[in-house]
Amino acid sequence: MQDQNLGVFGVFALLSVLAVGGGSAVLPEMKTLVVETHHWLNDDQFRDIYGLGQMAPGPNMLMVIVIGYHVTGFLGAFLAFFGFFVPAGLISFIGSRLWDHFEGSPWRRALQDGMAPLVVGLMIAGVIAIARTAINDWATLALAVGVFLGVAFAKRVNPSLFILAGGLIGLAALR
Amino acid sequence: MTKVREADRSGAAPRASLPEIFWAFLVIGATSFGGGVVAYLRNVLVIGRGWLDEEQFLSALEIAQALPGLNATNMSVIVGDRLRGPPGAALAFIGMTAPGAALVMALGVLYASNAENPYVNAGLIGVGAAAVGMLSAVTFQIGRKQLAAPIDLAIILVTVTMVSFFHISLVIVLLTVGPLAVLIYRPRPGGVGAQPPE
């Protein structure tokens, strides 16, 4: 049990440091570690828990708490949260104080321009990772395309309403 | 020294007290449904409270995006620190994460005890599919500029292929594609800044 706790902390602390470009950039690696390497969840549970996370306000990767909870209960939940958010928070704290020293360095611009497409690529890989578990048939594909169009074009509508609608459509389809 | 720098950074902005910082970020953390936390942050910090001007907000955002971690939490740490040093950073971070964490925890406990319920499963299948749609729309919006530039598109395709199809570890992808991409955009002699030649 103790090893499991250490494992949860270790996995999410590693993901925290690797989360260049934000949460969805690290989704494929998270899925690999959580589902394939450690077998803490299966594909469907990973999809379900990712979906749960989309229904809460605040940072969109708070679902790591639920993954930790599945492994070792409330301690696991805390360790997953602490591991995923605190290392990156400390890096931000120190990094933002150092950043100003590089003001005007041409390499700062190079870093931003070069990393931008890499981050977009990682985000697309994140979409693919979730899609592989969440899109299983024409109905789920149609739902995803509908929400994509909704979020892209109905910009005044809060995106979380589309997520809620997705859940209701899922329920209705079952009935 | 710290004091001097904080004064420099906050400029003429009204000084925020620690409880005010905590409350402001708690409200953002509790109301920013559906992603797009940056818009909520701007509404509260720039427009509502006036703690930062546009330029200060964008400079903080630039740093938050360049460093590992989520924009929402990185911004809370950076802005909290600029307003009130380390205690400001800690309180802003807690305010930003606590409401969502409490709700996710509650949902997670409910999920664990109802995982076999067919209605819960059906609802979550819908939520999962909807989340794919939302995440692709967000990715498209963020990456629009890069997806239209040939060099960037090549870097994107290489990254996606490595991660999604060859399942190469993220550490390796970051350590190979990262330096290569920065090298492509390296500062050119004679150029101003790091713009590649037109």
mmCIF file of C-alpha atoms in Angstrom:
data_model
loop_
_atom_site.group_PDB
_atom_site.id
_atom_site.type_symbol
_atom_site.label_atom_id
_atom_site.label_comp_id
_atom_site.label_asym_id
_atom_site.label_seq_id
_atom_site.Cartn_x
_atom_site.Cartn_y
_atom_site.Cartn_z
ATOM 1 C CA MET A 1 0.000 0.000 0.000
ATOM 2 C CA GLN A 2 2.823 2.333 0.896
ATOM 3 C CA ASP A 3 4.520 1.618 -2.410
ATOM 4 C CA GLN A 4 1.272 2.405 -4.206
ATOM 5 C CA ASN A 5 1.066 5.785 -2.475
ATOM 6 C CA LEU A 6 4.641 6.531 -3.424
ATOM 7 C CA GLY A 7 3.837 5.401 -6.965
ATOM 8 C CA VAL A 8 0.865 7.761 -7.225
ATOM 9 C CA PHE A 9 2.929 10.682 -6.013
ATOM 10 C CA GLY A 10 5.835 9.789 -8.287
ATOM 11 C CA VAL A 11 3.731 9.431 -11.431
ATOM 12 C CA PHE A 12 1.878 12.704 -10.971
ATOM 13 C CA ALA A 13 4.968 14.639 -9.890
ATOM 14 C CA LEU A 14 6.702 13.460 -13.081
ATOM 15 C CA LEU A 15 3.677 14.460 -15.177
ATOM 16 C CA SER A 16 3.610 17.840 -13.428
ATOM 17 C CA VAL A 17 7.157 18.648 -14.485
ATOM 18 C CA LEU A 18 6.526 17.350 -18.028
ATOM 19 C CA ALA A 19 3.298 19.353 -18.463
ATOM 20 C CA VAL A 20 4.859 21.895 -20.794
ATOM 21 C CA GLY A 21 1.926 23.501 -22.572
ATOM 22 C CA GLY A 22 -0.635 22.603 -19.942
ATOM 23 C CA GLY A 23 -2.797 19.692 -18.939
ATOM 24 C CA SER A 24 -4.028 18.237 -22.197
ATOM 25 C CA ALA A 25 -0.468 18.074 -23.550
ATOM 26 C CA VAL A 26 0.330 15.506 -20.879
ATOM 27 C CA LEU A 27 -2.826 13.384 -21.367
ATOM 28 C CA PRO A 28 -1.296 10.685 -23.625
ATOM 29 C CA GLU A 29 1.576 10.136 -21.190
ATOM 30 C CA MET A 30 -0.864 10.124 -18.252
ATOM 31 C CA LYS A 31 -3.027 7.517 -19.949
ATOM 32 C CA THR A 32 0.011 5.371 -20.756
ATOM 33 C CA LEU A 33 1.300 5.481 -17.179
ATOM 34 C CA VAL A 34 -2.055 5.095 -15.432
ATOM 35 C CA VAL A 35 -3.680 2.501 -17.718
ATOM 36 C CA GLU A 36 -0.884 0.568 -19.390
ATOM 37 C CA THR A 37 2.104 0.798 -17.055
ATOM 38 C CA HIS A 38 0.448 0.665 -13.628
ATOM 39 C CA HIS A 39 -3.002 -0.793 -14.453
ATOM 40 C CA TRP A 40 -4.643 1.558 -11.966
ATOM 41 C CA LEU A 41 -7.595 2.102 -14.322
ATOM 42 C CA ASN A 42 -8.943 0.557 -17.504
ATOM 43 C CA ASP A 43 -9.697 2.541 -20.671
ATOM 44 C CA ASP A 44 -13.349 3.133 -19.783
ATOM 45 C CA GLN A 45 -12.563 4.325 -16.270
ATOM 46 C CA PHE A 46 -9.962 6.723 -17.648
ATOM 47 C CA ARG A 47 -12.552 8.156 -20.040
ATOM 48 C CA ASP A 48 -15.180 8.393 -17.283
ATOM 49 C CA ILE A 49 -12.838 10.154 -14.886
ATOM 50 C CA TYR A 50 -11.641 12.553 -17.568
ATOM 51 C CA GLY A 51 -15.301 13.379 -18.227
ATOM 52 C CA LEU A 52 -15.947 13.950 -14.513
ATOM 53 C CA GLY A 53 -13.114 16.448 -14.464
ATOM 54 C CA GLN A 54 -14.736 18.437 -17.270
ATOM 55 C CA MET A 55 -17.816 19.039 -15.116
ATOM 56 C CA ALA A 56 -15.937 20.878 -12.367
ATOM 57 C CA PRO A 57 -14.788 24.509 -12.391
ATOM 58 C CA GLY A 58 -11.161 25.612 -12.087
ATOM 59 C CA PRO A 59 -8.087 23.958 -13.638
ATOM 60 C CA ASN A 60 -9.230 21.186 -15.987
ATOM 61 C CA MET A 61 -6.926 18.435 -14.733
ATOM 62 C CA LEU A 62 -8.283 18.233 -11.194
ATOM 63 C CA MET A 63 -9.469 14.766 -12.223
ATOM 64 C CA VAL A 64 -6.045 13.465 -11.141
ATOM 65 C CA ILE A 65 -7.609 13.536 -7.650
ATOM 66 C CA VAL A 66 -10.118 10.864 -8.681
ATOM 67 C CA ILE A 67 -7.367 8.706 -10.197
ATOM 68 C CA GLY A 68 -5.445 8.885 -6.913
ATOM 69 C CA TYR A 69 -8.637 8.065 -5.007
ATOM 70 C CA HIS A 70 -9.110 4.926 -7.097
ATOM 71 C CA VAL A 71 -5.623 3.700 -6.241
ATOM 72 C CA THR A 72 -5.311 4.292 -2.489
ATOM 73 C CA GLY A 73 -8.375 6.223 -1.298
ATOM 74 C CA PHE A 74 -8.275 9.724 0.150
ATOM 75 C CA LEU A 75 -4.514 9.670 0.756
ATOM 76 C CA GLY A 76 -4.015 8.766 -2.893
ATOM 77 C CA ALA A 77 -6.348 11.603 -3.883
ATOM 78 C CA PHE A 78 -4.289 14.068 -1.884
ATOM 79 C CA LEU A 79 -0.969 12.725 -3.188
ATOM 80 C CA ALA A 80 -2.142 12.893 -6.795
ATOM 81 C CA PHE A 81 -3.263 16.499 -6.326
ATOM 82 C CA PHE A 82 -0.084 17.463 -4.476
ATOM 83 C CA GLY A 83 2.151 15.655 -6.979
ATOM 84 C CA PHE A 84 0.470 17.102 -10.044
ATOM 85 C CA PHE A 85 -0.001 20.726 -8.976
ATOM 86 C CA VAL A 86 2.691 21.627 -6.462
ATOM 87 C CA PRO A 87 5.926 20.895 -8.411
ATOM 88 C CA ALA A 88 4.699 22.908 -11.410
ATOM 89 C CA GLY A 89 3.504 25.636 -9.032
ATOM 90 C CA LEU A 90 6.965 25.882 -7.467
ATOM 91 C CA ILE A 91 8.592 25.972 -10.907
ATOM 92 C CA SER A 92 6.261 28.840 -11.854
ATOM 93 C CA PHE A 93 7.102 30.675 -8.657
ATOM 94 C CA ILE A 94 10.844 30.450 -9.230
ATOM 95 C CA GLY A 95 10.590 30.688 -13.017
ATOM 96 C CA SER A 96 8.594 33.911 -13.025
ATOM 97 C CA ARG A 97 11.152 35.542 -10.743
ATOM 98 C CA LEU A 98 13.990 34.402 -13.041
ATOM 99 C CA TRP A 99 12.123 35.196 -16.277
ATOM 100 C CA ASP A 100 12.669 38.926 -16.003
ATOM 101 C CA HIS A 101 16.429 38.405 -16.043
ATOM 102 C CA PHE A 102 16.107 37.189 -19.610
ATOM 103 C CA GLU A 103 14.058 40.160 -20.709
ATOM 104 C CA GLY A 104 15.193 41.160 -24.179
ATOM 105 C CA SER A 105 17.144 37.952 -24.816
ATOM 106 C CA PRO A 106 16.439 36.888 -28.408
ATOM 107 C CA TRP A 107 16.472 33.270 -27.237
ATOM 108 C CA ARG A 108 13.380 33.903 -25.146
ATOM 109 C CA ARG A 109 11.467 34.618 -28.318
ATOM 110 C CA ALA A 110 13.021 31.584 -30.033
ATOM 111 C CA LEU A 111 11.923 29.424 -27.114
ATOM 112 C CA GLN A 112 8.337 30.645 -27.353
ATOM 113 C CA ASP A 113 8.092 30.376 -31.142
ATOM 114 C CA GLY A 114 9.687 26.930 -31.174
ATOM 115 C CA MET A 115 7.688 25.474 -28.307
ATOM 116 C CA ALA A 116 4.306 26.716 -29.595
ATOM 117 C CA PRO A 117 3.905 24.130 -32.391
ATOM 118 C CA LEU A 118 5.278 21.380 -30.137
ATOM 119 C CA VAL A 119 2.593 22.217 -27.580
ATOM 120 C CA VAL A 120 -0.136 22.215 -30.248
ATOM 121 C CA GLY A 121 1.121 18.803 -31.390
ATOM 122 C CA LEU A 122 0.975 17.483 -27.824
ATOM 123 C CA MET A 123 -2.549 18.853 -27.409
ATOM 124 C CA ILE A 124 -3.665 17.080 -30.576
ATOM 125 C CA ALA A 125 -2.092 13.893 -29.219
ATOM 126 C CA GLY A 126 -4.143 14.530 -26.049
ATOM 127 C CA VAL A 127 -7.337 14.718 -28.104
ATOM 128 C CA ILE A 128 -6.384 11.457 -29.840
ATOM 129 C CA ALA A 129 -5.702 9.732 -26.500
ATOM 130 C CA ILE A 130 -9.132 10.641 -25.108
ATOM 131 C CA ALA A 131 -10.886 9.994 -28.432
ATOM 132 C CA ARG A 132 -9.519 6.438 -28.534
ATOM 133 C CA THR A 133 -11.374 5.656 -25.309
ATOM 134 C CA ALA A 134 -14.439 7.879 -25.793
ATOM 135 C CA ILE A 135 -15.324 7.481 -29.480
ATOM 136 C CA ASN A 136 -16.526 3.939 -30.091
ATOM 137 C CA ASP A 137 -19.334 4.251 -32.615
ATOM 138 C CA TRP A 138 -21.186 6.659 -34.903
ATOM 139 C CA ALA A 139 -23.279 8.054 -32.041
ATOM 140 C CA THR A 140 -20.308 9.123 -29.915
ATOM 141 C CA LEU A 141 -18.536 10.479 -33.011
ATOM 142 C CA ALA A 142 -21.609 12.528 -33.946
ATOM 143 C CA LEU A 143 -21.855 13.863 -30.407
ATOM 144 C CA ALA A 144 -18.181 14.897 -30.402
ATOM 145 C CA VAL A 145 -18.511 16.627 -33.781
ATOM 146 C CA GLY A 146 -21.661 18.408 -32.579
ATOM 147 C CA VAL A 147 -19.915 19.713 -29.472
ATOM 148 C CA PHE A 148 -16.867 20.730 -31.534
ATOM 149 C CA LEU A 149 -19.073 22.827 -33.809
ATOM 150 C CA GLY A 150 -20.982 24.213 -30.845
ATOM 151 C CA VAL A 151 -17.855 25.315 -28.969
ATOM 152 C CA ALA A 152 -16.205 26.649 -32.133
ATOM 153 C CA PHE A 153 -19.171 28.670 -33.398
ATOM 154 C CA ALA A 154 -21.544 29.379 -30.495
ATOM 155 C CA LYS A 155 -18.876 31.260 -28.563
ATOM 156 C CA ARG A 156 -21.287 32.927 -26.180
ATOM 157 C CA VAL A 157 -22.494 29.607 -24.806
ATOM 158 C CA ASN A 158 -20.473 28.361 -21.843
ATOM 159 C CA PRO A 159 -18.687 25.174 -23.040
ATOM 160 C CA SER A 160 -19.551 23.329 -19.841
ATOM 161 C CA LEU A 161 -23.216 23.392 -20.942
ATOM 162 C CA PHE A 162 -22.222 21.269 -23.952
ATOM 163 C CA ILE A 163 -20.564 18.771 -21.620
ATOM 164 C CA LEU A 164 -23.727 18.633 -19.522
ATOM 165 C CA ALA A 165 -25.835 18.222 -22.663
ATOM 166 C CA GLY A 166 -23.539 15.346 -23.711
ATOM 167 C CA GLY A 167 -24.305 13.581 -20.440
ATOM 168 C CA LEU A 168 -28.064 14.074 -20.883
ATOM 169 C CA ILE A 169 -27.934 12.804 -24.463
ATOM 170 C CA GLY A 170 -26.035 9.752 -23.214
ATOM 171 C CA LEU A 171 -28.759 9.113 -20.651
ATOM 172 C CA ALA A 172 -31.561 9.652 -23.159
ATOM 173 C CA ALA A 173 -29.919 7.317 -25.679
ATOM 174 C CA LEU A 174 -29.917 4.556 -23.088
ATOM 175 C CA ARG A 175 -33.628 4.921 -22.389
ATOM 176 C CA MET B 1 15.258 43.457 -2.406
ATOM 177 C CA THR B 2 12.095 41.469 -2.740
ATOM 178 C CA LYS B 3 10.110 44.486 -1.598
ATOM 179 C CA VAL B 4 11.698 46.738 -4.184
ATOM 180 C CA ARG B 5 10.954 44.313 -6.965
ATOM 181 C CA GLU B 6 7.355 43.813 -5.912
ATOM 182 C CA ALA B 7 6.872 47.540 -5.875
ATOM 183 C CA ASP B 8 8.399 47.763 -9.344
ATOM 184 C CA ARG B 9 6.212 45.065 -10.697
ATOM 185 C CA SER B 10 2.910 46.120 -9.265
ATOM 186 C CA GLY B 11 3.494 49.673 -10.450
ATOM 187 C CA ALA B 12 0.723 52.044 -9.484
ATOM 188 C CA ALA B 13 -1.829 49.252 -9.133
ATOM 189 C CA PRO B 14 -3.881 49.340 -5.940
ATOM 190 C CA ARG B 15 -2.361 47.139 -3.280
ATOM 191 C CA ALA B 16 -4.328 43.952 -2.737
ATOM 192 C CA SER B 17 -4.682 42.477 0.737
ATOM 193 C CA LEU B 18 -4.199 38.751 1.330
ATOM 194 C CA PRO B 19 -7.901 38.072 2.080
ATOM 195 C CA GLU B 20 -8.846 39.976 -1.084
ATOM 196 C CA ILE B 21 -6.429 37.884 -3.154
ATOM 197 C CA PHE B 22 -7.765 34.657 -1.660
ATOM 198 C CA TRP B 23 -11.379 35.682 -2.241
ATOM 199 C CA ALA B 24 -10.781 36.816 -5.843
ATOM 200 C CA PHE B 25 -9.110 33.531 -6.805
ATOM 201 C CA LEU B 26 -11.689 31.490 -4.884
ATOM 202 C CA VAL B 27 -14.422 33.109 -6.986
ATOM 203 C CA ILE B 28 -12.508 32.361 -10.205
ATOM 204 C CA GLY B 29 -11.868 28.788 -9.032
ATOM 205 C CA ALA B 30 -15.563 28.275 -8.257
ATOM 206 C CA THR B 31 -17.063 29.867 -11.358
ATOM 207 C CA SER B 32 -14.676 29.074 -14.247
ATOM 208 C CA PHE B 33 -16.678 26.204 -15.712
ATOM 209 C CA GLY B 34 -15.891 24.842 -19.147
ATOM 210 C CA GLY B 35 -12.196 25.655 -19.406
ATOM 211 C CA GLY B 36 -11.014 29.006 -20.688
ATOM 212 C CA VAL B 37 -9.822 30.056 -17.235
ATOM 213 C CA VAL B 38 -7.707 32.781 -18.842
ATOM 214 C CA ALA B 39 -10.817 34.782 -19.766
ATOM 215 C CA TYR B 40 -12.143 34.549 -16.197
ATOM 216 C CA LEU B 41 -8.743 35.603 -14.827
ATOM 217 C CA ARG B 42 -8.643 38.634 -17.092
ATOM 218 C CA ASN B 43 -12.188 39.638 -16.140
ATOM 219 C CA VAL B 44 -11.428 39.598 -12.441
ATOM 220 C CA LEU B 45 -7.777 40.730 -12.280
ATOM 221 C CA VAL B 46 -7.707 43.358 -15.030
ATOM 222 C CA ILE B 47 -11.280 44.563 -15.420
ATOM 223 C CA GLY B 48 -12.921 43.854 -12.064
ATOM 224 C CA ARG B 49 -10.152 44.521 -9.526
ATOM 225 C CA GLY B 50 -7.692 46.529 -11.599
ATOM 226 C CA TRP B 51 -4.763 44.797 -9.909
ATOM 227 C CA LEU B 52 -2.962 44.351 -13.244
ATOM 228 C CA ASP B 53 -3.071 46.336 -16.477
ATOM 229 C CA GLU B 54 -3.369 44.540 -19.844
ATOM 230 C CA GLU B 55 0.383 44.496 -20.341
ATOM 231 C CA GLN B 56 1.154 43.082 -16.903
ATOM 232 C CA PHE B 57 -1.535 40.443 -17.404
ATOM 233 C CA LEU B 58 -0.105 39.372 -20.766
ATOM 234 C CA SER B 59 3.440 39.240 -19.442
ATOM 235 C CA ALA B 60 2.294 36.984 -16.567
ATOM 236 C CA LEU B 61 0.356 34.818 -19.014
ATOM 237 C CA GLU B 62 3.389 34.506 -21.286
ATOM 238 C CA ILE B 63 5.415 33.114 -18.385
ATOM 239 C CA ALA B 64 2.571 30.829 -17.234
ATOM 240 C CA GLN B 65 2.348 29.323 -20.706
ATOM 241 C CA ALA B 66 6.084 28.833 -21.154
ATOM 242 C CA LEU B 67 6.582 26.938 -17.884
ATOM 243 C CA PRO B 68 5.281 23.430 -17.138
ATOM 244 C CA GLY B 69 1.912 23.165 -15.448
ATOM 245 C CA LEU B 70 -1.579 24.447 -16.100
ATOM 246 C CA ASN B 71 -2.197 28.051 -17.078
ATOM 247 C CA ALA B 72 -4.791 28.441 -14.332
ATOM 248 C CA THR B 73 -2.571 27.380 -11.450
ATOM 249 C CA ASN B 74 0.598 28.939 -12.866
ATOM 250 C CA MET B 75 -1.216 32.254 -13.250
ATOM 251 C CA SER B 76 -2.502 32.088 -9.683
ATOM 252 C CA VAL B 77 1.040 31.525 -8.373
ATOM 253 C CA ILE B 78 2.640 34.203 -10.546
ATOM 254 C CA VAL B 79 -0.012 36.884 -10.009
ATOM 255 C CA GLY B 80 -0.327 36.098 -6.276
ATOM 256 C CA ASP B 81 3.452 36.443 -5.950
ATOM 257 C CA ARG B 82 3.524 39.738 -7.809
ATOM 258 C CA LEU B 83 0.719 41.169 -5.703
ATOM 259 C CA ARG B 84 1.784 39.981 -2.268
ATOM 260 C CA GLY B 85 4.881 37.747 -2.430
ATOM 261 C CA PRO B 86 4.914 34.061 -1.380
ATOM 262 C CA PRO B 87 1.829 34.232 0.918
ATOM 263 C CA GLY B 88 -0.122 35.820 -1.946
ATOM 264 C CA ALA B 89 1.023 33.046 -4.285
ATOM 265 C CA ALA B 90 0.001 30.316 -1.825
ATOM 266 C CA LEU B 91 -3.438 31.804 -1.110
ATOM 267 C CA ALA B 92 -4.166 32.454 -4.784
ATOM 268 C CA PHE B 93 -3.193 28.851 -5.612
ATOM 269 C CA ILE B 94 -5.425 27.420 -2.857
ATOM 270 C CA GLY B 95 -8.338 29.654 -3.866
ATOM 271 C CA MET B 96 -7.968 28.646 -7.502
ATOM 272 C CA THR B 97 -7.920 24.891 -6.866
ATOM 273 C CA ALA B 98 -10.038 24.308 -3.725
ATOM 274 C CA PRO B 99 -13.610 24.651 -5.111
ATOM 275 C CA GLY B 100 -12.998 22.462 -8.172
ATOM 276 C CA ALA B 101 -10.989 19.936 -6.142
ATOM 277 C CA ALA B 102 -13.819 19.592 -3.608
ATOM 278 C CA LEU B 103 -16.407 19.079 -6.351
ATOM 279 C CA VAL B 104 -14.224 16.609 -8.287
ATOM 280 C CA MET B 105 -13.575 14.674 -5.070
ATOM 281 C CA ALA B 106 -17.318 14.454 -4.382
ATOM 282 C CA LEU B 107 -18.028 13.356 -7.972
ATOM 283 C CA GLY B 108 -15.182 10.830 -7.736
ATOM 284 C CA VAL B 109 -16.581 9.244 -4.564
ATOM 285 C CA LEU B 110 -20.059 9.062 -6.134
ATOM 286 C CA TYR B 111 -18.560 7.550 -9.281
ATOM 287 C CA ALA B 112 -16.622 4.918 -7.334
ATOM 288 C CA SER B 113 -19.790 3.731 -5.569
ATOM 289 C CA ASN B 114 -21.972 3.839 -8.708
ATOM 290 C CA ALA B 115 -19.545 2.622 -11.379
ATOM 291 C CA GLU B 116 -21.810 -0.321 -12.218
ATOM 292 C CA ASN B 117 -24.950 1.785 -12.562
ATOM 293 C CA PRO B 118 -26.036 1.709 -16.247
ATOM 294 C CA TYR B 119 -27.395 5.267 -16.085
ATOM 295 C CA VAL B 120 -24.114 6.589 -14.699
ATOM 296 C CA ASN B 121 -22.238 4.740 -17.434
ATOM 297 C CA ALA B 122 -24.505 6.011 -20.192
ATOM 298 C CA GLY B 123 -24.254 9.586 -18.928
ATOM 299 C CA LEU B 124 -20.471 9.398 -18.728
ATOM 300 C CA ILE B 125 -20.159 7.926 -22.223
ATOM 301 C CA GLY B 126 -21.995 11.058 -23.434
ATOM 302 C CA VAL B 127 -19.829 13.320 -21.287
ATOM 303 C CA GLY B 128 -16.659 11.656 -22.599
ATOM 304 C CA ALA B 129 -17.685 12.121 -26.237
ATOM 305 C CA ALA B 130 -18.652 15.741 -25.557
ATOM 306 C CA ALA B 131 -15.286 16.318 -23.846
ATOM 307 C CA VAL B 132 -13.487 15.136 -26.994
ATOM 308 C CA GLY B 133 -15.457 17.697 -29.003
ATOM 309 C CA MET B 134 -14.669 20.487 -26.561
ATOM 310 C CA LEU B 135 -10.975 19.622 -26.294
ATOM 311 C CA SER B 136 -10.596 19.519 -30.083
ATOM 312 C CA ALA B 137 -12.298 22.917 -30.423
ATOM 313 C CA VAL B 138 -10.010 24.427 -27.762
ATOM 314 C CA THR B 139 -6.944 22.858 -29.409
ATOM 315 C CA PHE B 140 -7.979 24.212 -32.783
ATOM 316 C CA GLN B 141 -8.515 27.718 -31.391
ATOM 317 C CA ILE B 142 -5.146 27.741 -29.600
ATOM 318 C CA GLY B 143 -3.280 26.211 -32.538
ATOM 319 C CA ARG B 144 -4.922 28.038 -35.424
ATOM 320 C CA LYS B 145 -1.851 30.140 -36.188
ATOM 321 C CA GLN B 146 0.583 27.205 -35.969
ATOM 322 C CA LEU B 147 -1.621 24.873 -38.031
ATOM 323 C CA ALA B 148 -1.499 27.379 -40.899
ATOM 324 C CA ALA B 149 2.300 27.803 -40.952
ATOM 325 C CA PRO B 150 4.165 25.078 -42.927
ATOM 326 C CA ILE B 151 7.199 24.817 -40.605
ATOM 327 C CA ASP B 152 4.980 24.706 -37.530
ATOM 328 C CA LEU B 153 2.670 22.184 -39.160
ATOM 329 C CA ALA B 154 5.670 19.919 -39.795
ATOM 330 C CA ILE B 155 6.694 20.157 -36.118
ATOM 331 C CA ILE B 156 3.081 19.401 -35.110
ATOM 332 C CA LEU B 157 2.888 16.337 -37.383
ATOM 333 C CA VAL B 158 6.216 14.979 -36.125
ATOM 334 C CA THR B 159 5.074 15.444 -32.508
ATOM 335 C CA VAL B 160 1.675 13.801 -33.038
ATOM 336 C CA THR B 161 3.227 10.876 -34.919
ATOM 337 C CA MET B 162 5.823 10.282 -32.207
ATOM 338 C CA VAL B 163 3.327 10.459 -29.324
ATOM 339 C CA SER B 164 0.129 8.982 -30.744
ATOM 340 C CA PHE B 165 1.388 6.413 -33.223
ATOM 341 C CA PHE B 166 4.843 5.392 -32.048
ATOM 342 C CA HIS B 167 4.026 5.895 -28.349
ATOM 343 C CA ILE B 168 7.385 7.487 -27.702
ATOM 344 C CA SER B 169 7.789 8.723 -24.137
ATOM 345 C CA LEU B 170 6.998 12.386 -23.566
ATOM 346 C CA VAL B 171 10.429 12.986 -21.991
ATOM 347 C CA ILE B 172 12.105 11.900 -25.211
ATOM 348 C CA VAL B 173 9.730 13.916 -27.393
ATOM 349 C CA LEU B 174 10.353 17.063 -25.348
ATOM 350 C CA LEU B 175 14.126 16.529 -25.407
ATOM 351 C CA THR B 176 14.353 15.907 -29.156
ATOM 352 C CA VAL B 177 11.610 17.954 -30.836
ATOM 353 C CA GLY B 178 11.940 20.806 -28.300
ATOM 354 C CA PRO B 179 15.585 21.767 -28.986
ATOM 355 C CA LEU B 180 15.095 21.156 -32.713
ATOM 356 C CA ALA B 181 12.098 23.493 -32.838
ATOM 357 C CA VAL B 182 13.889 26.183 -30.846
ATOM 358 C CA LEU B 183 16.891 25.812 -33.166
ATOM 359 C CA ILE B 184 14.633 26.407 -36.179
ATOM 360 C CA TYR B 185 13.515 29.657 -34.564
ATOM 361 C CA ARG B 186 16.991 30.553 -33.255
ATOM 362 C CA PRO B 187 17.963 34.219 -33.273
ATOM 363 C CA ARG B 188 19.426 35.181 -36.656
ATOM 364 C CA PRO B 189 22.410 37.485 -36.921
ATOM 365 C CA GLY B 190 21.368 40.844 -38.294
ATOM 366 C CA GLY B 191 17.707 40.233 -37.524
ATOM 367 C CA VAL B 192 15.837 42.050 -34.809
ATOM 368 C CA GLY B 193 14.704 39.533 -32.230
ATOM 369 C CA ALA B 194 14.166 35.970 -33.305
ATOM 370 C CA GLN B 195 11.975 36.380 -36.364
ATOM 371 C CA PRO B 196 12.922 33.987 -39.120
ATOM 372 C CA PRO B 197 13.811 35.838 -42.347
ATOM 373 C CA GLU B 198 10.757 36.810 -44.365
#
